Tab-separated table of C-alpha atoms and ligand atoms in Angstrom:
chain	number	residue	atom	x	y	z
A	1	UNK	CA	-39.682	88.819	190.473
A	2	UNK	CA	-37.526	90.339	187.738
A	3	UNK	CA	-39.087	92.546	185.073
A	4	UNK	CA	-38.004	93.454	181.536
A	5	UNK	CA	-36.682	96.842	182.719
A	6	UNK	CA	-34.024	95.069	184.768
A	7	UNK	CA	-32.704	92.786	182.034
A	8	UNK	CA	-28.985	93.085	181.284
A	9	UNK	CA	-27.203	91.021	178.673
A	10	UNK	CA	-23.613	90.725	177.593
A	11	UNK	CA	-22.838	90.214	173.904
A	12	UNK	CA	-19.399	88.787	173.297
A	13	UNK	CA	-18.328	89.546	169.762
A	14	UNK	CA	-15.542	88.641	167.422
A	15	UNK	CA	-13.566	91.642	166.195
A	16	UNK	CA	-14.214	91.057	162.496
A	17	UNK	CA	-16.214	93.492	160.362
A	18	UNK	CA	-18.796	90.847	159.475
A	19	UNK	CA	-19.493	90.179	163.154
A	20	UNK	CA	-19.267	93.581	164.780
A	21	UNK	CA	-21.938	95.198	162.556
A	22	UNK	CA	-24.718	92.689	163.318
A	23	UNK	CA	-23.663	92.716	166.976
A	24	UNK	CA	-24.085	96.494	167.211
A	25	UNK	CA	-27.404	96.361	165.398
A	26	UNK	CA	-28.754	93.620	167.635
A	27	UNK	CA	-27.577	95.562	170.676
A	28	UNK	CA	-29.572	98.590	169.476
A	29	UNK	CA	-32.694	96.454	169.000
A	30	UNK	CA	-32.398	95.058	172.519
A	31	UNK	CA	-31.837	98.534	173.925
A	32	UNK	CA	-35.033	99.688	172.189
A	33	UNK	CA	-36.804	96.971	174.207
A	34	UNK	CA	-35.424	98.403	177.447
A	35	UNK	CA	-32.586	95.899	177.877
A	36	UNK	CA	-29.143	96.988	179.119
A	37	UNK	CA	-26.426	95.746	176.746
A	38	UNK	CA	-22.718	95.334	177.358
A	39	UNK	CA	-20.627	94.458	174.300
A	40	UNK	CA	-17.445	92.595	175.104
A	41	UNK	CA	-14.980	92.565	172.232
A	42	UNK	CA	-11.303	92.989	171.518
A	43	UNK	CA	-9.011	96.017	171.664
A	44	UNK	CA	-8.834	95.927	167.865
A	45	UNK	CA	-12.456	97.113	167.678
A	46	UNK	CA	-11.702	99.933	170.117
A	47	UNK	CA	-8.741	100.974	167.983
A	48	UNK	CA	-10.785	100.988	164.748
A	49	UNK	CA	-13.742	102.747	166.420
A	50	UNK	CA	-11.462	105.588	167.408
A	51	UNK	CA	-9.624	105.712	164.068
A	52	UNK	CA	-12.419	105.462	161.516
A	53	UNK	CA	-15.775	106.203	163.114
A	54	UNK	CA	-15.855	109.746	164.493
A	55	UNK	CA	-15.858	108.268	167.970
A	56	UNK	CA	-13.814	110.287	170.440
A	57	UNK	CA	-14.045	107.999	173.430
A	58	UNK	CA	-15.130	104.453	174.092
A	59	UNK	CA	-15.197	104.958	177.853
A	60	UNK	CA	-18.406	103.838	179.464
A	61	UNK	CA	-19.858	104.634	182.833
A	62	UNK	CA	-23.020	104.101	184.809
A	63	UNK	CA	-24.625	107.195	183.306
A	64	UNK	CA	-24.440	105.533	179.912
A	65	UNK	CA	-26.352	102.564	181.140
A	66	UNK	CA	-29.122	104.776	182.501
A	67	UNK	CA	-29.317	106.488	179.120
A	68	UNK	CA	-29.483	103.054	177.556
A	69	UNK	CA	-26.330	103.375	175.506
A	70	UNK	CA	-24.251	100.344	174.674
A	71	UNK	CA	-21.622	99.703	177.322
A	72	UNK	CA	-18.368	98.641	175.613
A	73	UNK	CA	-15.720	96.537	177.325
A	74	UNK	CA	-12.502	95.482	175.601
A	75	UNK	CA	-9.893	92.781	176.075
A	76	UNK	CA	-6.658	91.951	174.264
A	77	UNK	CA	-6.596	88.961	171.900
A	78	UNK	CA	-2.836	88.717	172.456
A	79	UNK	CA	-1.826	90.059	169.012
A	80	UNK	CA	-0.597	93.495	168.025
A	81	UNK	CA	-3.167	95.884	166.560
A	82	UNK	CA	-1.665	95.883	163.074
A	83	UNK	CA	-1.389	92.071	162.802
A	84	UNK	CA	-3.358	90.807	159.753
A	85	UNK	CA	-5.908	88.528	161.414
A	86	UNK	CA	-7.877	87.869	158.216
A	87	UNK	CA	-4.795	86.601	156.426
A	88	UNK	CA	-3.479	84.560	159.360
A	89	UNK	CA	-6.655	82.994	160.706
A	90	UNK	CA	-4.932	80.022	162.306
A	91	UNK	CA	-2.597	82.218	164.374
A	92	UNK	CA	-5.544	84.465	165.221
A	93	UNK	CA	-7.776	81.564	166.313
A	94	UNK	CA	-4.944	80.064	168.395
A	95	UNK	CA	-4.278	83.362	170.078
A	96	UNK	CA	-7.986	83.835	170.759
A	97	UNK	CA	-8.159	80.342	172.206
A	98	UNK	CA	-5.222	80.955	174.567
A	99	UNK	CA	-4.298	84.526	175.584
A	100	UNK	CA	-7.497	86.046	174.227
A	101	UNK	CA	-9.665	83.514	175.969
A	102	UNK	CA	-7.880	84.081	179.304
A	103	UNK	CA	-8.263	87.857	179.042
A	104	UNK	CA	-11.887	87.527	177.956
A	105	UNK	CA	-12.704	85.185	180.853
A	106	UNK	CA	-11.285	87.511	183.468
A	107	UNK	CA	-13.105	90.493	181.939
A	108	UNK	CA	-16.436	88.619	181.874
A	109	UNK	CA	-15.910	87.367	185.447
A	110	UNK	CA	-15.236	90.912	186.661
A	111	UNK	CA	-18.218	92.301	184.770
A	112	UNK	CA	-20.481	89.652	186.289
A	113	UNK	CA	-19.540	91.030	189.725
A	114	UNK	CA	-20.826	94.481	188.754
A	115	UNK	CA	-24.199	93.550	187.232
A	116	UNK	CA	-26.791	90.809	187.282
A	117	UNK	CA	-26.460	89.526	183.704
A	118	UNK	CA	-29.411	87.464	182.451
A	119	UNK	CA	-27.566	86.009	179.507
A	120	UNK	CA	-24.275	85.918	177.638
A	121	UNK	CA	-24.926	86.154	173.910
A	122	UNK	CA	-21.971	84.789	172.052
A	123	UNK	CA	-20.711	84.562	168.533
A	124	UNK	CA	-20.214	80.769	168.095
A	125	UNK	CA	-16.700	81.377	166.743
A	126	UNK	CA	-15.791	82.639	170.219
A	127	UNK	CA	-17.391	79.793	172.066
A	128	UNK	CA	-14.167	78.555	173.635
A	129	UNK	CA	-14.359	78.642	177.387
A	130	UNK	CA	-17.431	80.838	177.499
A	131	UNK	CA	-19.661	77.826	177.995
A	132	UNK	CA	-17.742	76.606	181.024
A	133	UNK	CA	-17.356	80.089	182.372
A	134	UNK	CA	-21.081	80.739	181.991
A	135	UNK	CA	-21.849	77.544	183.906
A	136	UNK	CA	-19.533	78.684	186.725
A	137	UNK	CA	-21.118	82.130	186.740
A	138	UNK	CA	-24.610	80.594	186.437
A	139	UNK	CA	-25.480	82.747	183.430
A	140	UNK	CA	-27.385	81.168	180.498
A	141	UNK	CA	-25.841	81.318	177.015
A	142	UNK	CA	-27.407	82.270	173.663
A	143	UNK	CA	-25.825	82.111	170.208
A	144	UNK	CA	-25.938	84.970	167.770
A	145	UNK	CA	-25.765	83.153	164.422
A	146	UNK	CA	-24.619	85.615	161.772
A	147	UNK	CA	-25.495	83.425	158.821
A	148	UNK	CA	-28.798	82.227	157.346
A	149	UNK	CA	-30.837	79.536	159.038
A	150	UNK	CA	-29.970	77.352	156.020
A	151	UNK	CA	-26.274	77.033	156.908
A	152	UNK	CA	-27.139	76.449	160.554
A	153	UNK	CA	-29.516	73.679	159.534
A	154	UNK	CA	-27.060	72.015	157.126
A	155	UNK	CA	-24.183	72.195	159.633
A	156	UNK	CA	-26.260	71.009	162.564
A	157	UNK	CA	-27.711	68.106	160.592
A	158	UNK	CA	-24.228	67.103	159.472
A	159	UNK	CA	-22.137	67.562	162.626
A	160	UNK	CA	-24.849	66.140	164.906
A	161	UNK	CA	-25.442	63.163	162.557
A	162	UNK	CA	-29.128	63.913	162.101
A	163	UNK	CA	-29.356	63.198	158.352
A	164	UNK	CA	-27.309	61.053	156.062
A	165	UNK	CA	-24.930	62.940	153.799
A	166	UNK	CA	-23.239	61.885	150.552
A	167	UNK	CA	-19.498	61.761	149.977
A	168	UNK	CA	-18.371	65.327	150.643
A	169	UNK	CA	-15.315	64.930	148.396
A	170	UNK	CA	-17.526	65.005	145.314
A	171	UNK	CA	-18.910	68.525	144.644
A	172	UNK	CA	-21.629	67.132	142.367
A	173	UNK	CA	-23.218	64.732	144.852
A	174	UNK	CA	-26.801	65.748	145.599
A	175	UNK	CA	-28.623	65.837	148.904
A	176	UNK	CA	-32.182	66.527	149.973
A	177	UNK	CA	-32.595	68.077	153.388
A	178	UNK	CA	-35.813	69.197	155.091
A	179	UNK	CA	-36.829	72.797	154.393
A	180	UNK	CA	-34.091	73.386	151.810
A	181	UNK	CA	-33.920	73.309	148.011
A	182	UNK	CA	-32.126	70.351	146.438
A	183	UNK	CA	-28.443	70.954	147.143
A	184	UNK	CA	-25.193	69.700	145.710
A	185	UNK	CA	-22.093	69.324	147.867
A	186	UNK	CA	-20.673	72.367	146.050
A	187	UNK	CA	-23.508	74.417	147.636
A	188	UNK	CA	-22.545	73.439	151.185
A	189	UNK	CA	-20.728	75.795	153.532
A	190	UNK	CA	-17.063	75.067	152.842
A	191	UNK	CA	-16.255	74.781	156.562
A	192	UNK	CA	-18.069	71.420	156.467
A	193	UNK	CA	-15.843	69.971	153.789
A	194	UNK	CA	-12.972	67.580	154.569
A	195	UNK	CA	-10.596	69.913	152.704
A	196	UNK	CA	-11.236	72.725	155.196
A	197	UNK	CA	-8.722	73.317	158.027
A	198	UNK	CA	-9.534	71.121	160.989
A	199	UNK	CA	-9.403	73.979	163.532
A	200	UNK	CA	-12.297	75.710	161.738
A	201	UNK	CA	-14.328	72.509	161.420
A	202	UNK	CA	-13.811	71.985	165.135
A	203	UNK	CA	-15.555	75.302	165.816
A	204	UNK	CA	-18.648	73.878	164.119
A	205	UNK	CA	-18.420	70.593	165.999
A	206	UNK	CA	-18.184	72.522	169.293
A	207	UNK	CA	-21.071	74.721	168.285
A	208	UNK	CA	-23.413	71.823	167.505
A	209	UNK	CA	-22.509	70.080	170.736
A	210	UNK	CA	-23.146	73.290	172.633
A	211	UNK	CA	-26.593	73.591	171.034
A	212	UNK	CA	-27.421	70.148	172.429
A	213	UNK	CA	-26.030	70.964	175.877
A	214	UNK	CA	-26.077	74.367	177.458
A	215	UNK	CA	-26.921	76.914	174.815
A	216	UNK	CA	-30.482	77.947	175.558
A	217	UNK	CA	-31.285	80.114	172.536
A	218	UNK	CA	-30.083	80.326	168.938
A	219	UNK	CA	-30.737	83.821	167.578
A	220	UNK	CA	-30.297	84.100	163.822
A	221	UNK	CA	-29.877	87.183	161.675
A	222	UNK	CA	-32.665	86.185	159.309
A	223	UNK	CA	-36.403	86.626	158.864
A	224	UNK	CA	-39.011	83.942	159.395
A	225	UNK	CA	-40.693	84.728	156.078
A	226	UNK	CA	-37.386	84.611	154.176
A	227	UNK	CA	-36.593	81.082	155.353
A	228	UNK	CA	-39.904	79.784	156.668
A	229	UNK	CA	-39.557	76.114	155.707
A	230	UNK	CA	-36.002	75.893	156.963
A	231	UNK	CA	-36.819	77.593	160.276
A	232	UNK	CA	-39.799	75.259	160.763
A	233	UNK	CA	-37.623	72.242	159.982
A	234	UNK	CA	-35.304	73.130	162.877
A	235	UNK	CA	-38.048	73.542	165.460
A	236	UNK	CA	-37.691	69.998	166.849
A	237	UNK	CA	-33.903	69.932	166.622
A	238	UNK	CA	-32.475	73.260	167.710
A	239	UNK	CA	-35.105	75.994	167.393
A	240	UNK	CA	-34.046	79.282	165.875
A	241	UNK	CA	-35.274	82.736	166.903
A	242	UNK	CA	-35.379	84.843	163.733
A	243	UNK	CA	-34.341	88.316	164.836
A	244	UNK	CA	-33.119	89.862	161.576
A	245	UNK	CA	-32.538	91.685	159.430
A	246	UNK	CA	-29.723	93.211	161.485
A	247	UNK	CA	-29.397	96.336	159.378
A	248	UNK	CA	-29.572	100.051	160.124
A	249	UNK	CA	-33.208	101.078	160.057
A	250	UNK	CA	-32.606	103.805	157.481
A	251	UNK	CA	-32.094	101.252	154.720
A	252	UNK	CA	-35.637	100.031	155.282
A	253	UNK	CA	-36.847	103.593	154.879
A	254	UNK	CA	-37.322	104.129	158.635
A	255	UNK	CA	-35.533	106.340	161.130
A	256	UNK	CA	-33.205	108.190	158.748
A	257	UNK	CA	-30.619	109.071	161.384
A	258	UNK	CA	-30.180	105.537	162.554
A	259	UNK	CA	-26.852	104.440	161.035
A	260	UNK	CA	-25.549	101.468	162.972
A	261	UNK	CA	-22.349	100.423	161.237
A	262	UNK	CA	-18.785	100.416	162.348
A	263	UNK	CA	-15.983	100.825	159.845
A	264	UNK	CA	-12.859	98.772	160.387
A	265	UNK	CA	-11.307	100.797	157.534
A	266	UNK	CA	-11.512	104.393	156.419
A	267	UNK	CA	-14.720	104.866	154.362
A	268	UNK	CA	-14.446	107.080	151.258
A	269	UNK	CA	-17.630	109.112	151.489
A	270	UNK	CA	-16.907	110.883	148.201
A	271	UNK	CA	-18.481	107.884	146.457
A	272	UNK	CA	-21.911	109.028	147.694
A	273	UNK	CA	-21.463	112.386	145.891
A	274	UNK	CA	-20.358	110.432	142.838
A	275	UNK	CA	-23.519	108.280	143.023
A	276	UNK	CA	-25.625	111.460	143.388
A	277	UNK	CA	-24.663	112.334	139.821
A	278	UNK	CA	-25.707	109.007	138.324
A	279	UNK	CA	-29.187	108.179	136.958
A	280	UNK	CA	-31.463	105.925	139.039
A	281	UNK	CA	-30.819	102.163	138.813
A	282	UNK	CA	-27.723	102.578	136.650
A	283	UNK	CA	-24.699	101.597	138.777
A	284	UNK	CA	-23.270	98.142	139.500
A	285	UNK	CA	-21.823	98.036	143.020
A	286	UNK	CA	-19.018	95.492	143.498
A	287	UNK	CA	-17.665	94.581	146.939
A	288	UNK	CA	-16.502	91.363	148.534
A	289	UNK	CA	-16.725	92.098	152.251
A	290	UNK	CA	-13.898	92.315	154.721
A	291	UNK	CA	-11.964	89.065	154.257
A	292	UNK	CA	-11.826	88.082	150.573
A	293	UNK	CA	-8.763	89.170	148.686
A	294	UNK	CA	-9.121	88.779	144.934
A	295	UNK	CA	-6.451	87.063	142.859
A	296	UNK	CA	-5.015	88.992	139.919
A	297	UNK	CA	-6.991	86.855	137.422
A	298	UNK	CA	-10.229	87.619	139.261
A	299	UNK	CA	-9.528	91.357	139.199
A	300	UNK	CA	-8.664	91.178	135.488
A	301	UNK	CA	-11.844	89.303	134.570
A	302	UNK	CA	-14.154	91.574	136.565
A	303	UNK	CA	-12.451	94.632	135.073
A	304	UNK	CA	-12.779	93.318	131.527
A	305	UNK	CA	-16.458	92.410	132.026
A	306	UNK	CA	-17.169	95.864	133.472
A	307	UNK	CA	-15.409	97.527	130.571
A	308	UNK	CA	-17.347	95.457	128.029
A	309	UNK	CA	-20.685	95.992	129.792
A	310	UNK	CA	-20.525	99.783	129.252
A	311	UNK	CA	-22.330	100.192	132.589
A	312	UNK	CA	-21.394	102.495	135.459
A	313	UNK	CA	-19.779	100.830	138.456
A	314	UNK	CA	-18.553	101.459	141.978
A	315	UNK	CA	-15.952	98.921	143.040
A	316	UNK	CA	-14.494	98.448	146.521
A	317	UNK	CA	-10.967	97.043	146.613
A	318	UNK	CA	-9.856	96.823	150.210
A	319	UNK	CA	-6.392	98.196	151.042
A	320	UNK	CA	-3.562	95.962	152.180
A	321	UNK	CA	-2.437	96.270	155.761
A	322	UNK	CA	0.889	97.977	156.448
A	323	UNK	CA	3.723	95.668	155.483
A	324	UNK	CA	1.630	93.628	152.997
A	325	UNK	CA	1.369	96.288	150.236
A	326	UNK	CA	3.569	94.344	147.832
A	327	UNK	CA	0.872	91.605	147.635
A	328	UNK	CA	-1.733	94.074	146.318
A	329	UNK	CA	-3.430	93.240	143.022
A	330	UNK	CA	-3.424	95.810	140.232
A	331	UNK	CA	-6.166	97.033	137.943
A	332	UNK	CA	-5.376	96.344	134.273
A	333	UNK	CA	-3.300	99.130	132.716
A	334	UNK	CA	-5.554	101.765	131.192
A	335	UNK	CA	-8.716	100.386	132.829
A	336	UNK	CA	-9.637	103.521	134.743
A	337	UNK	CA	-8.923	105.768	131.764
A	338	UNK	CA	-10.902	103.569	129.370
A	339	UNK	CA	-13.883	103.529	131.722
A	340	UNK	CA	-13.346	107.141	132.744
A	341	UNK	CA	-16.455	108.799	134.105
A	342	UNK	CA	-18.499	105.683	134.522
A	343	UNK	CA	-16.391	103.865	137.072
A	344	UNK	CA	-15.109	104.614	140.556
A	345	UNK	CA	-12.798	102.405	142.624
A	346	UNK	CA	-12.595	103.033	146.380
A	347	UNK	CA	-10.813	101.241	149.212
A	348	UNK	CA	-13.856	101.112	151.528
A	349	UNK	CA	-17.286	102.722	151.706
A	350	UNK	CA	-20.257	102.977	153.999
A	351	UNK	CA	-21.943	100.038	152.338
A	352	UNK	CA	-25.431	100.533	153.725
A	353	UNK	CA	-25.445	104.123	152.465
A	354	UNK	CA	-24.331	102.922	149.047
A	355	UNK	CA	-26.940	100.153	148.940
A	356	UNK	CA	-29.743	102.539	149.822
A	357	UNK	CA	-28.745	104.987	147.076
A	358	UNK	CA	-31.290	105.201	144.203
A	359	UNK	CA	-28.461	105.117	141.613
A	360	UNK	CA	-27.760	101.465	142.403
A	361	UNK	CA	-28.891	98.871	139.890
A	362	UNK	CA	-27.390	95.737	141.407
A	363	UNK	CA	-24.727	94.423	143.766
A	364	UNK	CA	-22.031	91.959	142.721
A	365	UNK	CA	-21.273	90.342	146.056
A	366	UNK	CA	-19.331	87.457	147.579
A	367	UNK	CA	-22.639	86.562	149.322
A	368	UNK	CA	-21.326	87.266	152.815
A	369	UNK	CA	-24.463	87.140	154.905
A	370	UNK	CA	-24.305	90.747	156.104
A	371	UNK	CA	-23.872	92.066	152.583
A	372	UNK	CA	-26.722	89.843	151.433
A	373	UNK	CA	-29.045	90.896	154.258
A	374	UNK	CA	-28.203	94.573	153.700
A	375	UNK	CA	-28.800	94.277	149.963
A	376	UNK	CA	-32.029	92.304	150.270
A	377	UNK	CA	-33.285	94.793	152.868
A	378	UNK	CA	-32.469	97.656	150.478
A	379	UNK	CA	-34.317	96.027	147.583
A	380	UNK	CA	-31.130	95.809	145.483
A	381	UNK	CA	-30.850	92.739	143.175
A	382	UNK	CA	-27.747	90.592	143.597
A	383	UNK	CA	-25.135	88.974	141.411
A	384	UNK	CA	-23.735	86.155	143.525
A	385	UNK	CA	-19.996	85.563	143.267
A	386	UNK	CA	-19.444	83.155	146.173
A	387	UNK	CA	-15.959	82.202	147.375
A	388	UNK	CA	-16.095	80.077	150.529
A	389	UNK	CA	-17.607	79.610	154.019
A	390	UNK	CA	-21.390	80.119	153.974
A	391	UNK	CA	-21.260	81.960	150.633
A	392	UNK	CA	-22.017	79.080	148.182
A	393	UNK	CA	-25.145	78.211	150.186
A	394	UNK	CA	-26.237	81.839	150.286
A	395	UNK	CA	-25.753	82.159	146.513
A	396	UNK	CA	-28.026	79.140	146.084
A	397	UNK	CA	-30.700	80.612	148.370
A	398	UNK	CA	-30.639	83.918	146.494
A	399	UNK	CA	-31.481	82.173	143.239
A	400	UNK	CA	-33.681	79.301	144.440
A	401	UNK	CA	-35.544	80.811	147.391
A	402	UNK	CA	-35.390	84.595	147.199
A	403	UNK	CA	-35.512	85.014	143.416
A	404	UNK	CA	-33.935	88.469	143.683
A	405	UNK	CA	-30.684	87.733	141.913
A	406	UNK	CA	-28.528	85.604	139.680
A	407	UNK	CA	-25.324	83.760	140.408
A	408	UNK	CA	-22.129	83.171	138.460
A	409	UNK	CA	-21.571	79.634	137.244
A	410	UNK	CA	-18.014	78.426	137.608
A	411	UNK	CA	-16.200	75.283	138.651
A	412	UNK	CA	-14.917	74.803	142.206
A	413	UNK	CA	-11.417	76.337	142.528
A	414	UNK	CA	-11.765	78.086	139.173
A	415	UNK	CA	-12.177	81.755	138.328
A	416	UNK	CA	-15.405	82.994	136.671
A	417	UNK	CA	-14.780	83.892	133.041
A	418	UNK	CA	-15.230	87.372	131.592
A	419	UNK	CA	-18.158	86.061	129.492
A	420	UNK	CA	-19.902	84.605	132.534
A	421	UNK	CA	-19.604	87.864	134.488
A	422	UNK	CA	-20.914	89.763	131.460
A	423	UNK	CA	-23.796	87.281	131.130
A	424	UNK	CA	-24.875	87.911	134.725
A	425	UNK	CA	-24.620	91.694	134.353
A	426	UNK	CA	-26.775	91.551	131.202
A	427	UNK	CA	-29.282	89.168	132.760
A	428	UNK	CA	-29.833	91.255	135.882
A	429	UNK	CA	-29.853	94.659	134.181
A	430	UNK	CA	-31.371	94.139	130.743
A	431	UNK	CA	-32.370	90.468	130.412
A	432	UNK	CA	-35.934	89.182	129.953
A	433	UNK	CA	-36.118	88.381	133.685
A	434	UNK	CA	-34.621	91.678	134.886
A	435	UNK	CA	-38.003	93.197	135.748
A	436	UNK	CA	-39.165	90.113	137.599
A	437	UNK	CA	-35.912	89.996	139.608
A	438	UNK	CA	-36.273	93.682	140.511
A	439	UNK	CA	-39.914	93.154	141.567
A	440	UNK	CA	-38.858	90.237	143.730
A	441	UNK	CA	-36.126	92.408	145.282
A	442	UNK	CA	-38.706	95.044	146.189
A	443	UNK	CA	-40.995	92.369	147.622
A	444	UNK	CA	-38.160	90.994	149.794
A	445	UNK	CA	-37.400	94.487	151.098
A	446	UNK	CA	-41.047	94.945	152.042
A	447	UNK	CA	-40.987	91.638	153.945
A	448	UNK	CA	-37.917	92.897	155.819
A	449	UNK	CA	-39.579	96.187	156.728
A	450	UNK	CA	-42.704	94.442	157.981
A	451	UNK	CA	-40.707	91.935	160.054
A	452	UNK	CA	-39.246	94.705	162.168
A	453	UNK	CA	-42.245	96.930	162.797
A	454	UNK	CA	-44.129	96.415	166.034
A	455	UNK	CA	-45.858	93.033	165.890
A	456	UNK	CA	-43.788	91.860	162.882
A	457	UNK	CA	-42.200	88.406	163.001
A	458	UNK	CA	-38.712	89.549	164.044
A	459	UNK	CA	-40.023	92.105	166.497
A	460	UNK	CA	-42.104	89.355	168.117
A	461	UNK	CA	-39.093	86.996	168.221
A	462	UNK	CA	-37.015	89.618	170.036
A	463	UNK	CA	-39.876	90.243	172.489
A	464	UNK	CA	-40.160	86.502	173.045
A	465	UNK	CA	-36.422	86.223	173.686
A	466	UNK	CA	-36.521	89.022	176.268
A	467	UNK	CA	-39.543	87.417	177.957
A	468	UNK	CA	-37.709	84.077	177.996
A	469	UNK	CA	-34.748	85.764	179.677
A	470	UNK	CA	-36.991	87.086	182.430
A	471	UNK	CA	-38.634	83.673	182.921
A	472	UNK	CA	-35.309	81.872	182.997
A	473	UNK	CA	-33.951	84.392	185.489
A	474	UNK	CA	-36.973	84.157	187.761
A	475	UNK	CA	-36.892	80.371	187.555
A	476	UNK	CA	-33.177	80.247	188.443
A	477	UNK	CA	-33.666	82.570	191.411
A	478	UNK	CA	-36.844	80.855	192.691
B	501	UDX	C1	-17.683	87.105	157.076
B	501	UDX	C2	-17.768	85.954	156.078
B	501	UDX	O1	-16.841	86.126	155.035
B	501	UDX	C3	-19.173	85.820	155.534
B	501	UDX	O2	-19.229	84.726	154.627
B	501	UDX	C4	-20.128	85.567	156.673
B	501	UDX	O3	-21.449	85.466	156.156
B	501	UDX	C5	-20.017	86.694	157.691
B	501	UDX	O4	-18.661	86.858	158.119
B	501	UDX	P1	-17.425	89.327	155.439
B	501	UDX	O5	-16.676	88.580	154.422
B	501	UDX	O6	-16.788	90.506	156.001
B	501	UDX	O7	-17.985	88.393	156.609
B	501	UDX	O8	-18.771	89.764	154.654
B	501	UDX	P2	-20.162	90.285	155.112
B	501	UDX	O9	-20.878	89.333	155.983
B	501	UDX	O10	-20.866	90.669	153.888
B	501	UDX	O11	-19.855	91.586	156.003
B	501	UDX	C6	-19.195	92.696	155.493
B	501	UDX	C7	-19.631	93.936	156.246
B	501	UDX	O12	-18.759	94.975	155.872
B	501	UDX	C8	-21.051	94.385	155.905
B	501	UDX	O13	-21.729	94.779	157.074
B	501	UDX	C9	-20.836	95.585	154.986
B	501	UDX	O14	-21.798	96.601	155.120
B	501	UDX	C10	-19.479	96.096	155.442
B	501	UDX	N1	-18.764	96.775	154.339
B	501	UDX	C11	-18.244	96.066	153.290
B	501	UDX	C12	-18.614	98.133	154.405
B	501	UDX	O15	-19.117	98.779	155.344
B	501	UDX	N2	-17.927	98.751	153.413
B	501	UDX	C13	-17.392	98.108	152.361
B	501	UDX	O16	-16.787	98.759	151.505
B	501	UDX	C14	-17.559	96.690	152.289
């Protein structure tokens, strides 16, 4: 009979910033439960780990596993290290599905010869071939869903034909779905919409089919109490284990040294010193994750609204990759001088450190789920500025379910106006509801902290998952 001490899992992760951080954090949680974790990801992650993260070696050996460190294993996705994967998603996905998938399969097959893996935990975006491979290797598969339960529920109900949906070409059509606030089509994840590239929609179709066939567990980076009705509504369809928030513990006020983030770019730590000199709750933090690239009009409008607001701000504008510099947007002439002293623009930062800084007042975010989870777990109110993917749904949840933020109103395919950005800044910092929003933010943080302590809802979900792994393993070997 197997015991928890013997459990080994493999987590296969996409090399994007938004996927590698929650993967690392989940790995750490499993390790704290005594599980051995191997992370399988691409050479790009190895390259960035060495370049930007004070890591001197990513070599792993058996001693690491005894010390319960993460074991890293890398494969090539078939593209050169400086290829812009975010900008060329179709080429990236194709390469992953062909060369990458072949390399990944042979790595996983070889790893399975060296250890008795109880489960392969996979990012659904990387599903290709892993399902079939896992069947051959007789290893069960789990999904690590890096979005809220809400987008899983909406997608599953749509792609598996569970509920009836209105015409998705009309952004104003309304739909009522179990466990969710009243939604309009404009609030749906954009990867569901007919206008979205077919290869990305196919990923969702494959994922929903896999949930009905051989994926045994869906693990979501959320908290039961954050999305209770939605989680309950999925229990008879495709149950979700709520194992979030996948954040570094220090942002919940625990374990100060525990910083579990990986930078895919060089973080400018000087911004922390800059924040140290700002009064409490005074700075607007603006960042749009790792993929979004603002258009010039968007930069101009944000800049103008910041200038007019007279508030302090820290703004992340990601650098262009080598060879793409000419496409970079520019800050309006004179902007930095005119806001001198109250504004700082950096190319990348350690976001969790920034979010946990007392100088922060609010976070203007694209509503990427990691940024949202990190902000909610830090008790920082949000200004939602959603672009695409899961972000419109997350913006809706922030306002309708969490109550810890506001969201910009603007038409699909249009750019939020200067006045609208200013309105949101005023509302969240000085408006009549500002105090209530801040109180709600603190309440949400407290829920997050409690979920992770021993016996909390997420802690129990992780325990249950590990127990399930042992049962499944014993059953398969019986
Ligand atoms: C992508 C999708 O865009 C998003 O919609 C989905 O929910 C997850 O995958 P991304 O756009 O990168 O992710 O955003 P997000 O999920 O917020 O992840 C960004 C990560 O980068 C966060 O962990 C954040 O802490 C980190 N970050 C961001 C930094 O460390 N420094 C920065 O300056 C900005």
